[in-house]
Amino acid sequence: MESFDEVVVQYQPMIYKIINSLHIYKNQEEFYQTGLIGLWEATQSFDERKGNFSNYAYTCMKGKMLSQMTKNNQFNERYIHSEREFWETIEDQASSPALEKEIIQTYCEGLTEKEAKWVIATSIDQLSTKEIAEREKVSLSAVKQWKSGAKRKLKEKMEK
């Protein structure tokens, strides 16, 4: 048989044809190398009594590339997250709860202590009016009064 360099020159168009037939558009050089490995393995294991070398080489190269595609896909599914998943799972480190509370307390200037409690419990602790009433051991209507007073004063503050 010819030297491997001569075989590569002869079968290079076939490698590119397989890459195109498999619709490989990313990492083409990697798959070209995989095709060369498949071609080399074909030259090492080819038995002339069993058929034509070009058919055997085609099968070996395409099989090697398909195996590589499967490995790449499995890796991507296991270890690479889509951009959306990444941003959903990452914790927001830009603002800490202490900083949020401090910022909200600046808005509470001019409010009564109870109105400020309502603002903080609603915005930071994400509590409902009923939950605030239970936590502070007061009636629901009392918390509603805190709420309306705080909203009215905050609205006036914003309009200035």
mmCIF file of N, CA and C in Angstrom, residues 18-91:
data_model
loop_
_atom_site.group_PDB
_atom_site.id
_atom_site.type_symbol
_atom_site.label_atom_id
_atom_site.label_comp_id
_atom_site.label_asym_id
_atom_site.label_seq_id
_atom_site.Cartn_x
_atom_site.Cartn_y
_atom_site.Cartn_z
ATOM 1 N N ILE A 18 -17.649 13.998 3.987
ATOM 2 C CA ILE A 18 -18.318 13.423 5.156
ATOM 3 C C ILE A 18 -18.675 14.519 6.154
ATOM 4 N N ILE A 19 -17.757 15.450 6.374
ATOM 5 C CA ILE A 19 -18.035 16.571 7.287
ATOM 6 C C ILE A 19 -19.265 17.340 6.816
ATOM 7 N N ASN A 20 -19.346 17.601 5.512
ATOM 8 C CA ASN A 20 -20.510 18.312 4.967
ATOM 9 C C ASN A 20 -21.781 17.473 5.054
ATOM 10 N N SER A 21 -21.676 16.174 4.791
ATOM 11 C CA SER A 21 -22.874 15.327 4.826
ATOM 12 C C SER A 21 -23.424 15.185 6.242
ATOM 13 N N LEU A 22 -22.555 15.317 7.246
ATOM 14 C CA LEU A 22 -23.001 15.248 8.640
ATOM 15 C C LEU A 22 -23.411 16.624 9.182
ATOM 16 N N HIS A 23 -23.360 17.635 8.331
ATOM 17 C CA HIS A 23 -23.735 19.013 8.680
ATOM 18 C C HIS A 23 -22.925 19.528 9.867
ATOM 19 N N ILE A 24 -21.645 19.255 9.847
ATOM 20 C CA ILE A 24 -20.750 19.735 10.901
ATOM 21 C C ILE A 24 -20.297 21.135 10.511
ATOM 22 N N TYR A 25 -20.642 22.103 11.344
ATOM 23 C CA TYR A 25 -20.241 23.474 11.052
ATOM 24 C C TYR A 25 -19.384 24.061 12.174
ATOM 25 N N LYS A 26 -19.389 23.417 13.334
ATOM 26 C CA LYS A 26 -18.511 23.835 14.424
ATOM 27 C C LYS A 26 -17.364 22.845 14.513
ATOM 28 N N ASN A 27 -16.222 23.316 14.898
ATOM 29 C CA ASN A 27 -15.052 22.461 15.125
ATOM 30 C C ASN A 27 -14.715 21.592 13.910
ATOM 31 N N GLN A 28 -14.754 22.169 12.728
ATOM 32 C CA GLN A 28 -14.468 21.392 11.518
ATOM 33 C C GLN A 28 -13.048 20.835 11.522
ATOM 34 N N GLU A 29 -12.095 21.586 12.036
ATOM 35 C CA GLU A 29 -10.714 21.097 12.071
ATOM 36 C C GLU A 29 -10.588 19.882 12.997
ATOM 37 N N GLU A 30 -11.312 19.926 14.102
ATOM 38 C CA GLU A 30 -11.307 18.779 15.018
ATOM 39 C C GLU A 30 -11.853 17.538 14.316
ATOM 40 N N PHE A 31 -12.933 17.712 13.570
ATOM 41 C CA PHE A 31 -13.526 16.568 12.879
ATOM 42 C C PHE A 31 -12.677 16.137 11.677
ATOM 43 N N TYR A 32 -11.945 17.075 11.097
ATOM 44 C CA TYR A 32 -11.005 16.694 10.041
ATOM 45 C C TYR A 32 -9.942 15.766 10.635
ATOM 46 N N GLN A 33 -9.427 16.128 11.809
ATOM 47 C CA GLN A 33 -8.439 15.289 12.482
ATOM 48 C C GLN A 33 -9.036 13.926 12.841
ATOM 49 N N THR A 34 -10.283 13.922 13.277
ATOM 50 C CA THR A 34 -10.964 12.665 13.592
ATOM 51 C C THR A 34 -11.081 11.813 12.336
ATOM 52 N N GLY A 35 -11.370 12.467 11.203
ATOM 53 C CA GLY A 35 -11.430 11.746 9.929
ATOM 54 C C GLY A 35 -10.080 11.154 9.555
ATOM 55 N N LEU A 36 -9.008 11.903 9.805
ATOM 56 C CA LEU A 36 -7.665 11.381 9.537
ATOM 57 C C LEU A 36 -7.357 10.172 10.417
ATOM 58 N N ILE A 37 -7.790 10.216 11.661
ATOM 59 C CA ILE A 37 -7.579 9.072 12.553
ATOM 60 C C ILE A 37 -8.340 7.861 12.024
ATOM 61 N N GLY A 38 -9.587 8.100 11.591
ATOM 62 C CA GLY A 38 -10.377 7.020 11.005
ATOM 63 C C GLY A 38 -9.721 6.452 9.756
ATOM 64 N N LEU A 39 -9.150 7.327 8.935
ATOM 65 C CA LEU A 39 -8.451 6.886 7.723
ATOM 66 C C LEU A 39 -7.210 6.068 8.077
ATOM 67 N N TRP A 40 -6.467 6.532 9.077
ATOM 68 C CA TRP A 40 -5.276 5.795 9.491
ATOM 69 C C TRP A 40 -5.651 4.408 10.019
ATOM 70 N N GLU A 41 -6.720 4.363 10.849
ATOM 71 C CA GLU A 41 -7.170 3.067 11.366
ATOM 72 C C GLU A 41 -7.620 2.153 10.234
ATOM 73 N N ALA A 42 -8.237 2.740 9.202
ATOM 74 C CA ALA A 42 -8.675 1.951 8.052
ATOM 75 C C ALA A 42 -7.481 1.359 7.316
ATOM 76 N N THR A 43 -6.411 2.150 7.169
ATOM 77 C CA THR A 43 -5.221 1.620 6.473
ATOM 78 C C THR A 43 -4.571 0.501 7.270
ATOM 79 N N GLN A 44 -4.686 0.558 8.593
ATOM 80 C CA GLN A 44 -4.060 -0.459 9.445
ATOM 81 C C GLN A 44 -4.860 -1.759 9.491
ATOM 82 N N SER A 45 -6.174 -1.660 9.397
ATOM 83 C CA SER A 45 -7.000 -2.855 9.582
ATOM 84 C C SER A 45 -7.647 -3.367 8.291
ATOM 85 N N PHE A 46 -7.335 -2.754 7.145
ATOM 86 C CA PHE A 46 -7.975 -3.151 5.889
ATOM 87 C C PHE A 46 -7.499 -4.534 5.433
ATOM 88 N N ASP A 47 -8.472 -5.340 4.992
ATOM 89 C CA ASP A 47 -8.191 -6.664 4.449
ATOM 90 C C ASP A 47 -8.652 -6.653 2.988
ATOM 91 N N GLU A 48 -7.699 -6.771 2.051
ATOM 92 C CA GLU A 48 -8.009 -6.686 0.617
ATOM 93 C C GLU A 48 -9.005 -7.750 0.181
ATOM 94 N N ARG A 49 -9.049 -8.869 0.855
ATOM 95 C CA ARG A 49 -9.948 -9.951 0.452
ATOM 96 C C ARG A 49 -11.425 -9.615 0.717
ATOM 97 N N LYS A 50 -11.675 -8.604 1.563
ATOM 98 C CA LYS A 50 -13.051 -8.305 1.954
ATOM 99 C C LYS A 50 -13.688 -7.178 1.157
ATOM 100 N N GLY A 51 -12.995 -6.543 0.236
ATOM 101 C CA GLY A 51 -13.641 -5.524 -0.566
ATOM 102 C C GLY A 51 -12.742 -4.376 -0.951
ATOM 103 N N ASN A 52 -13.410 -3.291 -1.342
ATOM 104 C CA ASN A 52 -12.766 -2.098 -1.860
ATOM 105 C C ASN A 52 -12.315 -1.206 -0.692
ATOM 106 N N PHE A 53 -11.085 -0.669 -0.747
ATOM 107 C CA PHE A 53 -10.563 0.164 0.333
ATOM 108 C C PHE A 53 -11.336 1.471 0.488
ATOM 109 N N SER A 54 -11.739 2.093 -0.619
ATOM 110 C CA SER A 54 -12.414 3.388 -0.509
ATOM 111 C C SER A 54 -13.737 3.262 0.256
ATOM 112 N N ASN A 55 -14.478 2.177 0.045
ATOM 113 C CA ASN A 55 -15.717 1.973 0.796
ATOM 114 C C ASN A 55 -15.419 1.756 2.277
ATOM 115 N N TYR A 56 -14.380 0.969 2.547
ATOM 116 C CA TYR A 56 -13.993 0.687 3.925
ATOM 117 C C TYR A 56 -13.506 1.963 4.625
ATOM 118 N N ALA A 57 -12.712 2.747 3.936
ATOM 119 C CA ALA A 57 -12.205 3.995 4.503
ATOM 120 C C ALA A 57 -13.353 4.965 4.799
ATOM 121 N N TYR A 58 -14.305 5.055 3.886
ATOM 122 C CA TYR A 58 -15.466 5.923 4.083
ATOM 123 C C TYR A 58 -16.215 5.523 5.346
ATOM 124 N N THR A 59 -16.462 4.226 5.496
ATOM 125 C CA THR A 59 -17.196 3.725 6.657
ATOM 126 C C THR A 59 -16.429 4.001 7.950
ATOM 127 N N CYS A 60 -15.130 3.760 7.935
ATOM 128 C CA CYS A 60 -14.310 4.005 9.133
ATOM 129 C C CYS A 60 -14.293 5.480 9.513
ATOM 130 N N MET A 61 -14.107 6.352 8.544
ATOM 131 C CA MET A 61 -14.033 7.789 8.841
ATOM 132 C C MET A 61 -15.379 8.314 9.335
ATOM 133 N N LYS A 62 -16.445 7.932 8.655
ATOM 134 C CA LYS A 62 -17.768 8.413 9.058
ATOM 135 C C LYS A 62 -18.134 7.874 10.441
ATOM 136 N N GLY A 63 -17.835 6.615 10.699
ATOM 137 C CA GLY A 63 -18.105 6.037 12.017
ATOM 138 C C GLY A 63 -17.342 6.739 13.118
ATOM 139 N N LYS A 64 -16.082 7.057 12.848
ATOM 140 C CA LYS A 64 -15.256 7.754 13.836
ATOM 141 C C LYS A 64 -15.828 9.148 14.123
ATOM 142 N N MET A 65 -16.260 9.837 13.072
ATOM 143 C CA MET A 65 -16.836 11.172 13.259
ATOM 144 C C MET A 65 -18.163 11.109 14.009
ATOM 145 N N LEU A 66 -18.993 10.128 13.685
ATOM 146 C CA LEU A 66 -20.263 9.987 14.401
ATOM 147 C C LEU A 66 -20.021 9.686 15.881
ATOM 148 N N SER A 67 -19.044 8.864 16.173
ATOM 149 C CA SER A 67 -18.699 8.580 17.569
ATOM 150 C C SER A 67 -18.248 9.847 18.283
ATOM 151 N N GLN A 68 -17.443 10.649 17.599
ATOM 152 C CA GLN A 68 -16.974 11.907 18.189
ATOM 153 C C GLN A 68 -18.135 12.864 18.420
ATOM 154 N N MET A 69 -19.075 12.927 17.487
ATOM 155 C CA MET A 69 -20.250 13.790 17.653
ATOM 156 C C MET A 69 -21.055 13.354 18.873
ATOM 157 N N THR A 70 -21.226 12.047 19.042
ATOM 158 C CA THR A 70 -21.962 11.529 20.193
ATOM 159 C C THR A 70 -21.275 11.923 21.490
ATOM 160 N N LYS A 71 -19.957 11.768 21.544
ATOM 161 C CA LYS A 71 -19.202 12.149 22.745
ATOM 162 C C LYS A 71 -19.346 13.641 23.032
ATOM 163 N N ASN A 72 -19.239 14.454 21.987
ATOM 164 C CA ASN A 72 -19.374 15.901 22.171
ATOM 165 C C ASN A 72 -20.760 16.266 22.689
ATOM 166 N N ASN A 73 -21.792 15.644 22.114
ATOM 167 C CA ASN A 73 -23.157 15.939 22.551
ATOM 168 C C ASN A 73 -23.378 15.522 23.997
ATOM 169 N N GLN A 74 -22.869 14.362 24.380
ATOM 170 C CA GLN A 74 -23.010 13.921 25.764
ATOM 171 C C GLN A 74 -22.301 14.879 26.714
ATOM 172 N N PHE A 75 -21.128 15.329 26.338
ATOM 173 C CA PHE A 75 -20.398 16.286 27.166
ATOM 174 C C PHE A 75 -21.196 17.578 27.312
ATOM 175 N N ASN A 76 -21.721 18.091 26.198
ATOM 176 C CA ASN A 76 -22.485 19.336 26.234
ATOM 177 C C ASN A 76 -23.736 19.215 27.092
ATOM 178 N N GLU A 77 -24.408 18.088 27.007
ATOM 179 C CA GLU A 77 -25.620 17.892 27.799
ATOM 180 C C GLU A 77 -25.310 17.805 29.288
ATOM 181 N N ARG A 78 -24.186 17.219 29.640
ATOM 182 C CA ARG A 78 -23.851 17.019 31.045
ATOM 183 C C ARG A 78 -23.210 18.237 31.697
ATOM 184 N N TYR A 79 -22.353 18.923 30.962
ATOM 185 C CA TYR A 79 -21.509 19.918 31.612
ATOM 186 C C TYR A 79 -21.690 21.352 31.149
ATOM 187 N N ILE A 80 -22.334 21.567 30.035
ATOM 188 C CA ILE A 80 -22.471 22.930 29.532
ATOM 189 C C ILE A 80 -23.928 23.344 29.644
ATOM 190 N N HIS A 81 -24.154 24.468 30.319
ATOM 191 C CA HIS A 81 -25.506 24.978 30.525
ATOM 192 C C HIS A 81 -25.784 26.083 29.513
ATOM 193 N N SER A 82 -27.051 26.167 29.147
ATOM 194 C CA SER A 82 -27.403 27.266 28.256
ATOM 195 C C SER A 82 -27.267 28.575 29.030
ATOM 196 N N GLU A 83 -27.180 29.654 28.314
ATOM 197 C CA GLU A 83 -26.987 30.952 28.954
ATOM 198 C C GLU A 83 -28.145 31.261 29.896
ATOM 199 N N ARG A 84 -29.342 30.911 29.489
ATOM 200 C CA ARG A 84 -30.522 31.185 30.318
ATOM 201 C C ARG A 84 -30.450 30.408 31.625
ATOM 202 N N GLU A 85 -30.127 29.115 31.557
ATOM 203 C CA GLU A 85 -30.006 28.302 32.767
ATOM 204 C C GLU A 85 -28.934 28.859 33.688
ATOM 205 N N PHE A 86 -27.829 29.287 33.109
ATOM 206 C CA PHE A 86 -26.737 29.824 33.907
ATOM 207 C C PHE A 86 -27.197 31.027 34.705
ATOM 208 N N TRP A 87 -27.865 31.961 34.056
ATOM 209 C CA TRP A 87 -28.263 33.175 34.755
ATOM 210 C C TRP A 87 -29.396 32.926 35.726
ATOM 211 N N GLU A 88 -30.188 31.873 35.514
ATOM 212 C CA GLU A 88 -31.233 31.547 36.471
ATOM 213 C C GLU A 88 -30.653 30.933 37.743
ATOM 214 N N THR A 89 -29.552 30.198 37.608
ATOM 215 C CA THR A 89 -29.001 29.508 38.768
ATOM 216 C C THR A 89 -27.979 30.327 39.537
ATOM 217 N N ILE A 90 -27.409 31.327 38.920
ATOM 218 C CA ILE A 90 -26.373 32.094 39.612
ATOM 219 C C ILE A 90 -27.021 33.043 40.612
ATOM 220 N N GLU A 91 -26.400 33.176 41.747
ATOM 221 C CA GLU A 91 -26.923 34.028 42.799
ATOM 222 C C GLU A 91 -26.548 35.471 42.504
#
